[in-house]
C-alpha cells in the first residue's frame, strides 16, 4: 500500500498579517509541507515566475495572502495596486487550474459600498467606492474567470501583532498622545489574522473542498471607536479616546 502523499501548501504574501499567522501555526500540522513565499522568492505579478514555481513544486493548495493593502495610497499607486490585487490573482488561478491545485484567495469587505445596515452576504451586489476595493473585486473576477473551482474568502478589520493594522496603530498612538478622536459611525467585526489562518487550515484538512465566495470574520460588531476604547482598556492607558464622525476624519479613499 502506497503511503498517502503529504499535502504541499503554497502561502503567498508570507510577510503579511495572515501569512505570518500561518508561520505561527505550521508546527500544528507536521503532515503539511508549507512553502512560504514573498516577492523575492515568487513574483506573483510575473506569469512566467508563477509558471516556473508551479512546475518545480507539486502544489496541492495555494493560499493567496498577498495584497496591496494601503487603502489610501492605492488612490495614487494605482498601477502597483492593480498588478498585485487584480492581475496576480488571475495568474495564480490559471496556474492552479493547469497544475490541479486548489486556490484559496483572501479578499475584503471593501468590494461593497458600506451603506448596508445589516451584515453583507456573499451574493449581495458589489459596489466598491475606492480604488483599493475596485482592484480587490477585479481580482475576484479574474480568479473566477480563470478557475471557478476556487475559494474566495472576504474578511474585514484584520488585526494581529504583525504588519500595519488598527490595533498596532492605536497601541503606538495611545503612548504618544493624551487624547484622540476615533470614528464612531462605521461598524464592523475586528478579525484576528490567526483565526483566518486557522479557518483556512480547516478547509485544507477537510475531505470536502467546496468552491465559492465566503464571508469570514470574528463574532461581534463594534465601531472603530468601540475597538479603540477596548484597546485602551486592555492597555490601561491614560489616553482619552473621543468619538468623532467619518466626515470629521477625511481620507483619500
Rosetta silent file (secondary structure, phi, psi, omega in degrees, C-alpha in Angstrom):
SEQUENCE: XXXXXXXXXXXXXXXXXXXXXXXXXXXXXXXXXXXXXXXXXXXXXXXXXXXXXXXXXXXXXXXXXXXXXXXXXXXXXXXXXXXXXXXXXXXXXXXXXXXXXXXXXXXXXXXXXXXXXXXXXXXXXXXXXXXXXXXXXXXXXXXXXXXXXXXXXXXXXXXXXXXXXXXXXXXXXXXXXXXXXXXXXXXXXXXXXXXXXXXXXXXXXXXXXXXXXXXXXXXXXXXXXXXXXXXXXXXXXXXXXXXXXXXXXXXXX
SCORE:     score description
SCORE:     0.000 S_00000001
   1 L     0.000  126.664 -178.924    0.000    0.000    0.000 S_00000001
   2 L   -76.567  127.839  179.360    1.432    3.345   -1.052 S_00000001
   3 L   -65.154  148.799 -178.980    1.549    5.851    1.831 S_00000001
   4 L   -64.893  138.829  179.892   -0.548    8.985    1.401 S_00000001
   5 L   -73.969  133.942  175.055    1.348   11.931   -0.031 S_00000001
   6 L   -64.591  143.186  179.624    1.825   14.861    2.328 S_00000001
   7 E   -76.696  140.241  174.706   -0.005   17.976    1.180 S_00000001
   8 E  -108.429  123.827 -176.218    2.058   20.874   -0.091 S_00000001
   9 E  -117.898  118.122  176.679    0.595   24.295    0.672 S_00000001
  10 E   -87.924  126.057  176.119    1.924   27.431   -1.015 S_00000001
  11 E  -112.084  111.271  174.215    1.489   30.615    1.033 S_00000001
  12 E   -90.361  157.948 -177.409    1.971   33.814   -0.962 S_00000001
  13 L    63.248   41.249 -173.465    2.403   37.117    0.840 S_00000001
  14 L   -67.801  -12.715  179.681    4.083   35.274    3.702 S_00000001
  15 L   -91.920   -0.291 -179.983    5.312   38.529    5.233 S_00000001
  16 L   -89.505 -176.938 -175.378    1.804   39.897    5.806 S_00000001
  17 H   -59.579  -50.779 -177.964   -0.543   39.506    8.749 S_00000001
  18 H   -74.091  -39.087  179.107   -2.238   36.293    7.626 S_00000001
  19 H   -57.953  -46.443  179.097    0.905   34.884    6.016 S_00000001
  20 H   -69.072  -25.755  176.153    2.884   35.218    9.252 S_00000001
  21 H   -68.948  -34.397  173.375   -0.046   33.687   11.133 S_00000001
  22 H   -64.014  -38.924  178.459    0.359   30.549    9.013 S_00000001
  23 H   -61.260  -37.424  179.827    4.014   30.534   10.009 S_00000001
  24 H   -65.169  -35.775 -173.451    2.930   30.597   13.662 S_00000001
  25 H  -100.804    2.048 -176.420    0.659   27.578   13.341 S_00000001
  26 H   -60.606  -28.651 -179.293    2.680   25.399   10.972 S_00000001
  27 H   -66.360  -16.839  178.820    4.021   23.341   13.889 S_00000001
  28 H   -80.830   -9.471 -175.777    0.468   22.091   14.466 S_00000001
  29 L  -129.523   68.901 -178.060    0.457   20.471   11.025 S_00000001
  30 L   -63.165  -18.962  179.996    3.598   18.314   10.677 S_00000001
  31 L   -82.347   -5.058 -178.709    1.911   16.462    7.797 S_00000001
  32 E  -103.446  133.095  173.520    1.794   19.666    5.731 S_00000001
  33 E   -96.720  103.808 -178.790    4.693   20.899    3.626 S_00000001
  34 E   -88.216  136.265  172.608    4.411   24.689    3.707 S_00000001
  35 E  -115.733  102.198 -178.142    6.082   26.834    1.053 S_00000001
  36 E   -91.339  122.937 -176.313    6.247   30.401    2.384 S_00000001
  37 L  -130.458  144.972  168.546    6.950   32.946   -0.340 S_00000001
  38 L  -123.222 -177.180 -173.580    7.364   36.669   -0.710 S_00000001
  39 L   -56.748  -35.238 -178.210    8.119   38.711   -3.818 S_00000001
  40 L   -66.778  -23.375 -179.955   11.857   37.884   -3.680 S_00000001
  41 L   -98.677  -42.706 -179.794   11.020   34.170   -3.957 S_00000001
  42 L  -140.698  110.816  177.652    7.868   34.272   -6.090 S_00000001
  43 L   -86.657  101.259 -174.658    6.786   37.363   -8.006 S_00000001
  44 L   -74.842   -5.824  174.571    3.046   36.773   -8.411 S_00000001
  45 L   -89.922   -0.896 -179.994    2.760   39.696  -10.846 S_00000001
  46 L  -113.557  108.508 -174.372    5.025   37.810  -13.274 S_00000001
  47 H   -61.154  -33.786  179.306    3.200   34.989  -15.041 S_00000001
  48 H   -69.051  -39.133  177.650    6.482   33.273  -16.031 S_00000001
  49 H   -61.603  -40.967  178.813    7.718   33.308  -12.434 S_00000001
  50 H   -65.379  -45.761 -177.365    4.477   31.652  -11.326 S_00000001
  51 H   -62.494  -42.440  178.620    4.607   29.010  -14.039 S_00000001
  52 H   -64.308  -40.590 -178.601    8.205   28.061  -13.184 S_00000001
  53 H   -65.160  -44.140  179.403    7.412   27.850   -9.483 S_00000001
  54 H   -68.293  -32.332  179.949    4.428   25.583  -10.023 S_00000001
  55 H   -66.399  -36.098 -175.245    6.420   23.469  -12.479 S_00000001
  56 H   -95.820   -1.830  178.999    9.160   22.785   -9.920 S_00000001
  57 L  -134.908  128.311  179.128    6.874   22.294   -6.907 S_00000001
  58 L   -82.500   92.293 -173.493    3.975   19.856   -6.638 S_00000001
  59 L   -93.349  130.883  177.153    1.464   22.209   -5.039 S_00000001
  60 L   -95.662  -38.017  179.378   -1.825   20.925   -3.642 S_00000001
  61 E  -135.444  137.651  171.717   -3.144   24.211   -2.236 S_00000001
  62 E  -116.254  118.805  177.077   -2.263   27.818   -2.977 S_00000001
  63 E  -106.560  109.635 -176.199   -3.350   30.307   -0.307 S_00000001
  64 E   -89.301   97.803  176.847   -3.033   33.806   -1.709 S_00000001
  65 L   -95.902   -4.953 -176.835   -2.387   36.131    1.229 S_00000001
  66 L   -73.424  136.371  177.924   -0.545   38.657   -0.946 S_00000001
  67 L  -165.106  152.837  168.786   -2.238   42.010   -1.403 S_00000001
  68 L   -90.996  106.374 -169.460   -1.616   45.718   -1.747 S_00000001
  69 L  -107.922    2.948  178.095   -3.469   46.801    1.403 S_00000001
  70 L   -77.477   90.923 -169.952   -2.567   50.501    1.746 S_00000001
  71 L   -57.882  -47.152 -178.585   -6.105   51.688    1.044 S_00000001
  72 L   -72.056  -40.389  179.563   -5.367   55.414    0.834 S_00000001
  73 H   -64.940  -26.242 -179.973   -2.054   55.025   -1.034 S_00000001
  74 H   -61.865  -23.730  178.319   -3.827   52.893   -3.631 S_00000001
  75 H   -65.661  -24.086  177.147   -5.531   56.063   -4.872 S_00000001
  76 L  -104.314  -43.148 -177.353   -2.095   57.182   -6.142 S_00000001
  77 L   -86.199   54.809 -171.041   -0.230   53.882   -6.645 S_00000001
  78 H   -65.452  -38.671 -177.509   -2.878   52.563   -8.987 S_00000001
  79 H   -63.526  -47.549 -179.141   -0.595   50.530  -11.250 S_00000001
  80 H   -66.110  -44.289  179.696    1.016   48.582   -8.396 S_00000001
  81 H   -59.766  -40.543 -178.913   -2.293   48.076   -6.584 S_00000001
  82 H   -70.238  -39.205  178.952   -3.884   46.759   -9.763 S_00000001
  83 H   -61.510  -47.239 -175.217   -0.979   44.410  -10.543 S_00000001
  84 H   -76.239  -44.932 -172.618   -0.988   42.836   -7.070 S_00000001
  85 H   -87.714  -27.549 -175.019   -4.726   42.855   -6.295 S_00000001
  86 H  -107.487  -55.920 -173.801   -6.279   42.357   -9.731 S_00000001
  87 H   -72.983  -49.298 -175.784   -3.855   40.808  -12.222 S_00000001
  88 H   -57.396  -42.982  178.426   -1.829   38.489   -9.970 S_00000001
  89 H   -58.422  -35.350  176.989   -4.833   36.551   -8.579 S_00000001
  90 H   -66.143  -40.546  176.969   -5.823   35.702  -12.146 S_00000001
  91 H   -61.016  -44.597 -179.188   -2.304   34.433  -12.877 S_00000001
  92 H   -64.479  -41.313  179.703   -2.386   32.254   -9.751 S_00000001
  93 H   -61.785  -42.238  179.666   -5.816   30.891  -10.638 S_00000001
  94 H   -63.053  -42.372  179.539   -4.630   29.952  -14.120 S_00000001
  95 H   -67.380  -40.286  178.636   -1.562   28.159  -12.710 S_00000001
  96 H   -61.914  -42.182  179.168   -3.645   26.330  -10.098 S_00000001
  97 H   -64.134  -44.087 -177.840   -6.022   25.069  -12.758 S_00000001
  98 H   -65.671  -29.734 -175.644   -3.172   23.934  -15.010 S_00000001
  99 L  -110.579   14.592  175.566   -1.439   22.065  -12.164 S_00000001
 100 L    56.404   43.294  176.716   -4.556   20.721  -10.441 S_00000001
 101 L  -109.117  149.260  178.119   -4.013   22.755   -7.272 S_00000001
 102 E   -87.904  136.152 -179.889   -6.780   24.270   -5.146 S_00000001
 103 E  -107.177  129.448  172.505   -6.783   28.062   -4.796 S_00000001
 104 E  -121.450  118.623 -172.211   -7.887   29.865   -1.636 S_00000001
 105 E  -118.246  135.783  179.613   -7.831   33.632   -2.042 S_00000001
 106 E   -96.407  121.728  178.331   -8.295   36.288    0.651 S_00000001
 107 E  -117.472 -157.771 -165.916  -10.454   39.236   -0.337 S_00000001
 108 E  -148.066  159.532  174.789  -12.138   42.077    1.529 S_00000001
 109 H   -70.988  -12.646 -179.708  -15.337   43.813    2.583 S_00000001
 110 H   -67.389   -5.020  175.339  -14.165   46.795    0.515 S_00000001
 111 H   -73.852   -9.804  176.873  -15.824   45.210   -2.532 S_00000001
 112 L  -104.870  168.087 -178.873  -19.056   46.674   -1.078 S_00000001
 113 L   -88.967   -7.275  175.360  -20.019   50.338   -0.629 S_00000001
 114 L    78.890    9.898 -177.116  -20.536   50.049    3.128 S_00000001
 115 L   -90.132   -7.276 -177.925  -24.032   51.535    3.128 S_00000001
 116 L   -70.043  150.480  177.082  -25.821   48.410    4.345 S_00000001
 117 L  -108.694    9.394  171.900  -27.235   48.336    7.871 S_00000001
 118 L  -133.118  160.153 -179.339  -27.099   44.528    8.114 S_00000001
 119 L   -58.297  140.733  178.590  -24.172   42.151    7.502 S_00000001
 120 L   -72.426  146.769  173.492  -23.370   41.532    3.843 S_00000001
 121 L  -105.594  154.953 -176.162  -23.970   38.129    2.294 S_00000001
 122 L   -56.282  -29.111 -177.865  -21.632   36.652   -0.367 S_00000001
 123 L   -96.039    8.044  175.521  -24.199   37.080   -3.140 S_00000001
 124 L   -66.830  154.215 -178.181  -25.017   40.722   -2.298 S_00000001
 125 L   -65.523  130.563  177.009  -24.327   43.268   -5.027 S_00000001
 126 L   -84.336  150.770 -178.527  -20.757   44.561   -5.009 S_00000001
 127 L  -166.568   70.481 -177.617  -20.118   48.290   -5.358 S_00000001
 128 L   -63.269  143.028 -176.938  -16.599   49.409   -4.321 S_00000001
 129 L  -110.398    2.689  174.850  -16.268   53.121   -3.591 S_00000001
 130 L  -141.865  170.364 -173.021  -12.468   53.408   -3.762 S_00000001
 131 H   -68.277  -35.762  176.909   -9.687   52.097   -5.978 S_00000001
 132 H   -57.108  -50.722  179.047   -8.487   49.534   -3.447 S_00000001
 133 H   -59.829  -38.883  178.411  -11.948   47.962   -3.340 S_00000001
 134 H   -61.727  -44.791 -178.217  -12.134   48.070   -7.127 S_00000001
 135 H   -66.194  -38.103  179.753   -8.825   46.210   -7.511 S_00000001
 136 H   -67.982  -37.053  177.522   -9.840   43.530   -4.999 S_00000001
 137 H   -66.778  -41.540  177.886  -13.147   42.992   -6.793 S_00000001
 138 H   -63.182  -34.823  176.424  -11.352   42.707  -10.133 S_00000001
 139 H   -61.793  -42.998  176.669   -9.055   40.146   -8.541 S_00000001
 140 H   -60.300  -46.217 -177.868  -12.077   38.063   -7.562 S_00000001
 141 H   -63.374  -40.470  179.980  -13.488   38.321  -11.080 S_00000001
 142 H   -66.049  -36.328  176.606  -10.179   37.331  -12.666 S_00000001
 143 H   -62.707  -50.656 -176.332   -9.960   34.278  -10.418 S_00000001
 144 H   -66.422  -28.940  177.015  -13.464   33.100  -11.281 S_00000001
 145 H   -68.525  -39.010 -177.298  -12.806   33.739  -14.971 S_00000001
 146 H   -85.677  -35.938 -170.921   -9.697   31.532  -14.924 S_00000001
 147 L  -156.794   86.668 -173.998  -10.688   28.897  -12.357 S_00000001
 148 L   -72.926   -3.943  176.354  -14.206   28.963  -10.967 S_00000001
 149 L   -91.849   40.562 -178.761  -13.420   25.996   -8.694 S_00000001
 150 L  -110.254  162.661  173.550  -11.656   28.336   -6.248 S_00000001
 151 E  -108.987  126.859  176.462  -12.477   29.532   -2.744 S_00000001
 152 E  -115.535  124.867 -178.419  -12.617   33.292   -2.153 S_00000001
 153 E  -115.121  114.877  175.095  -12.802   34.458    1.466 S_00000001
 154 E   -91.166  129.535  178.616  -13.834   38.034    2.172 S_00000001
 155 E  -131.514 -177.103 -173.629  -12.799   39.295    5.583 S_00000001
 156 L  -157.256  153.714  171.092  -12.621   42.640    7.382 S_00000001
 157 L    50.008   49.905 -175.587  -10.878   44.740   10.033 S_00000001
 158 E   -74.652  134.679  177.134   -7.934   42.350   10.288 S_00000001
 159 E  -137.973  159.313  178.141   -5.577   42.800   13.218 S_00000001
 160 L  -173.938 -173.928  174.738   -2.586   40.952   14.701 S_00000001
 161 L   -84.174    0.230 -175.071    0.844   41.606   16.173 S_00000001
 162 L  -109.806  157.897  170.139    2.206   41.805   12.634 S_00000001
 163 L    62.842 -156.083  179.819    2.296   44.422    9.889 S_00000001
 164 L  -106.211  122.035  177.910    0.252   47.609    9.831 S_00000001
 165 L  -156.605  170.661 -174.513   -3.184   47.452   11.408 S_00000001
 166 H   -59.836  -43.649 -179.163   -5.553   49.399   13.653 S_00000001
 167 H   -57.804  -49.972 -176.813   -4.532   47.615   16.848 S_00000001
 168 H   -66.889  -37.802  177.859   -0.826   48.352   16.409 S_00000001
 169 H   -62.972  -44.550  179.558   -1.514   51.949   15.372 S_00000001
 170 H   -63.467  -42.213 -179.399   -3.675   52.531   18.451 S_00000001
 171 H   -59.874  -40.459  179.601   -1.086   50.981   20.770 S_00000001
 172 H   -69.578  -48.926 -175.906    1.553   53.355   19.400 S_00000001
 173 H   -67.023  -32.439 -178.680   -0.606   56.497   19.410 S_00000001
 174 H   -70.105  -17.873  174.547   -2.002   55.844   22.875 S_00000001
 175 H   -90.003  -15.675 -176.743    1.531   56.023   24.240 S_00000001
 176 H  -101.436  -27.664 -172.521    2.232   59.243   22.310 S_00000001
 177 L  -116.665  155.343  176.420   -0.989   61.231   22.737 S_00000001
 178 L   -89.979  -31.777  177.940   -3.154   62.424   25.605 S_00000001
 179 E  -139.310  153.900  176.727   -6.375   62.474   23.557 S_00000001
 180 E  -146.194  147.316  173.592   -7.541   61.004   20.243 S_00000001
 181 E  -106.479  123.773 -176.607  -10.653   61.252   18.089 S_00000001
 182 E  -123.397  136.823 -176.404  -11.787   57.924   16.600 S_00000001
 183 E   -58.289  131.335 -175.729  -14.573   57.363   14.066 S_00000001
 184 L  -122.252   16.867  179.571  -17.771   56.111   15.700 S_00000001
 185 L  -126.394   19.778  170.499  -20.174   55.753   12.745 S_00000001
 186 L  -118.508  130.557 -173.997  -18.527   52.875   10.848 S_00000001
 187 E  -114.562  141.873  178.676  -19.411   49.378   12.011 S_00000001
 188 E  -165.598 -174.477 -178.883  -17.527   46.123   11.551 S_00000001
 189 L  -122.895  101.165  176.766  -16.157   42.968   13.142 S_00000001
 190 L   -54.485  133.094 -171.666  -12.477   43.086   14.174 S_00000001
 191 E  -129.752  123.744 -177.666  -10.935   39.825   12.994 S_00000001
 192 E   -75.995  127.614 -177.065   -7.768   38.193   14.283 S_00000001
 193 H   -57.313  -35.524  179.011   -5.413   37.124   11.475 S_00000001
 194 H   -62.830  -32.358  177.938   -4.570   33.924   13.341 S_00000001
 195 H   -72.474  -33.744  176.123   -8.224   32.888   13.242 S_00000001
 196 H   -63.573  -47.022  179.477   -8.344   33.427    9.477 S_00000001
 197 H   -60.590  -42.480 -179.754   -5.307   31.178    9.044 S_00000001
 198 H   -64.721  -39.139  178.750   -6.828   28.532   11.338 S_00000001
 199 H   -64.895  -39.659  178.907  -10.116   28.603    9.416 S_00000001
 200 H   -66.951  -36.291  177.187   -8.266   28.128    6.122 S_00000001
 201 H   -65.260  -30.637  174.688   -6.378   25.173    7.585 S_00000001
 202 H   -64.263  -39.720  177.539   -9.739   23.605    8.391 S_00000001
 203 H   -63.235  -45.180 -177.248  -10.624   23.913    4.706 S_00000001
 204 H   -64.887  -36.402 -176.285   -7.315   22.374    3.669 S_00000001
 205 H   -85.120   -7.691  179.314   -7.645   19.472    6.094 S_00000001
 206 L   -82.453  158.097  176.923  -11.217   18.584    5.171 S_00000001
 207 L   -84.254   -7.068 -178.180  -12.050   15.963    2.571 S_00000001
 208 L  -118.707  112.195  176.677  -14.581   18.311    1.020 S_00000001
 209 L  -102.162  111.419 -175.215  -13.353   21.374   -0.841 S_00000001
 210 L  -108.743  104.243 -179.214  -16.414   23.440   -1.750 S_00000001
 211 L   -60.386  154.313  177.099  -15.621   26.258   -4.221 S_00000001
 212 E   147.761 -179.570  177.121  -17.351   29.595   -3.821 S_00000001
 213 E  -102.617  129.617 -177.996  -17.273   33.015   -2.190 S_00000001
 214 E  -127.478  152.101  173.094  -17.446   33.076    1.608 S_00000001
 215 E  -108.869  132.144 -179.644  -17.528   35.770    4.266 S_00000001
 216 L  -139.501  120.895  169.316  -15.450   35.224    7.400 S_00000001
 217 L  -141.889  169.799  169.857  -14.944   37.500   10.413 S_00000001
 218 L   -71.978  165.034 -179.150  -14.788   37.043   14.144 S_00000001
 219 L   -72.512  158.662  175.447  -18.053   37.351   16.080 S_00000001
 220 L    97.950  155.940  179.819  -19.345   40.665   17.383 S_00000001
 221 L  -133.547  137.774  176.200  -19.930   44.144   15.995 S_00000001
 222 E  -153.688 -178.562  173.411  -18.386   47.428   17.033 S_00000001
 223 E  -107.207  171.470  175.251  -17.165   50.760   15.666 S_00000001
 224 H   -60.033  -37.087  177.577  -13.579   51.914   15.293 S_00000001
 225 H   -63.318  -44.818  178.458  -14.211   53.990   18.430 S_00000001
 226 H   -61.981  -39.724  177.585  -15.515   50.939   20.293 S_00000001
 227 H   -63.015  -45.536 -179.330  -12.483   48.944   19.161 S_00000001
 228 H   -64.342  -39.880  179.172  -10.155   51.730   20.316 S_00000001
 229 H   -61.173  -40.798  179.858  -11.882   52.010   23.700 S_00000001
 230 H   -68.270  -37.680  177.023  -11.370   48.285   24.302 S_00000001
 231 H   -63.122  -44.439  179.676   -7.701   48.553   23.293 S_00000001
 232 H   -61.577  -39.695  179.451   -7.265   51.485   25.686 S_00000001
 233 H   -63.257  -45.097 -178.640   -8.920   49.488   28.464 S_00000001
 234 H   -68.740  -32.524  179.063   -6.635   46.497   27.942 S_00000001
 235 H   -77.744  -22.866 -175.208   -3.546   48.714   27.780 S_00000001
 236 L    69.512   30.252 -175.953   -4.530   50.630   30.903 S_00000001
 237 L   -78.633  155.135  175.636   -3.607   53.844   29.098 S_00000001
 238 L   -90.780   -4.676  179.847   -4.414   57.357   30.309 S_00000001
 239 L   -62.706  131.228  179.831   -5.050   58.489   26.735 S_00000001
 240 E   -91.039  125.091 -178.889   -8.626   59.775   26.372 S_00000001
 241 E  -104.826  122.566 -178.362  -10.448   58.399   23.318 S_00000001
 242 E  -112.959  143.956  178.493  -13.278   60.551   21.942 S_00000001
 243 E   -79.547  138.189  173.247  -15.886   59.601   19.314 S_00000001
 244 E  -133.723  170.116  177.980  -15.995   61.533   16.026 S_00000001
 245 L   -97.597  161.367 -179.418  -17.875   61.085   12.747 S_00000001
 246 H   -56.367  -37.790 -178.038  -16.396   59.969    9.434 S_00000001
 247 H   -63.022  -22.221  179.493  -16.914   63.448    7.982 S_00000001
 248 H   -85.508   -5.326 -177.510  -14.530   64.785   10.625 S_00000001
 249 L  -133.558   70.029 -177.238  -11.749   62.443    9.500 S_00000001
 250 L   -70.301  138.358  176.491  -11.440   62.754    5.697 S_00000001
 251 L  -132.975  158.617 -177.935   -9.088   60.352    3.892 S_00000001
 252 L   -55.851  -35.249 -175.683   -8.195   59.952    0.188 S_00000001
 253 L   -91.847    0.000    0.000  -10.116   56.647   -0.099 S_00000001
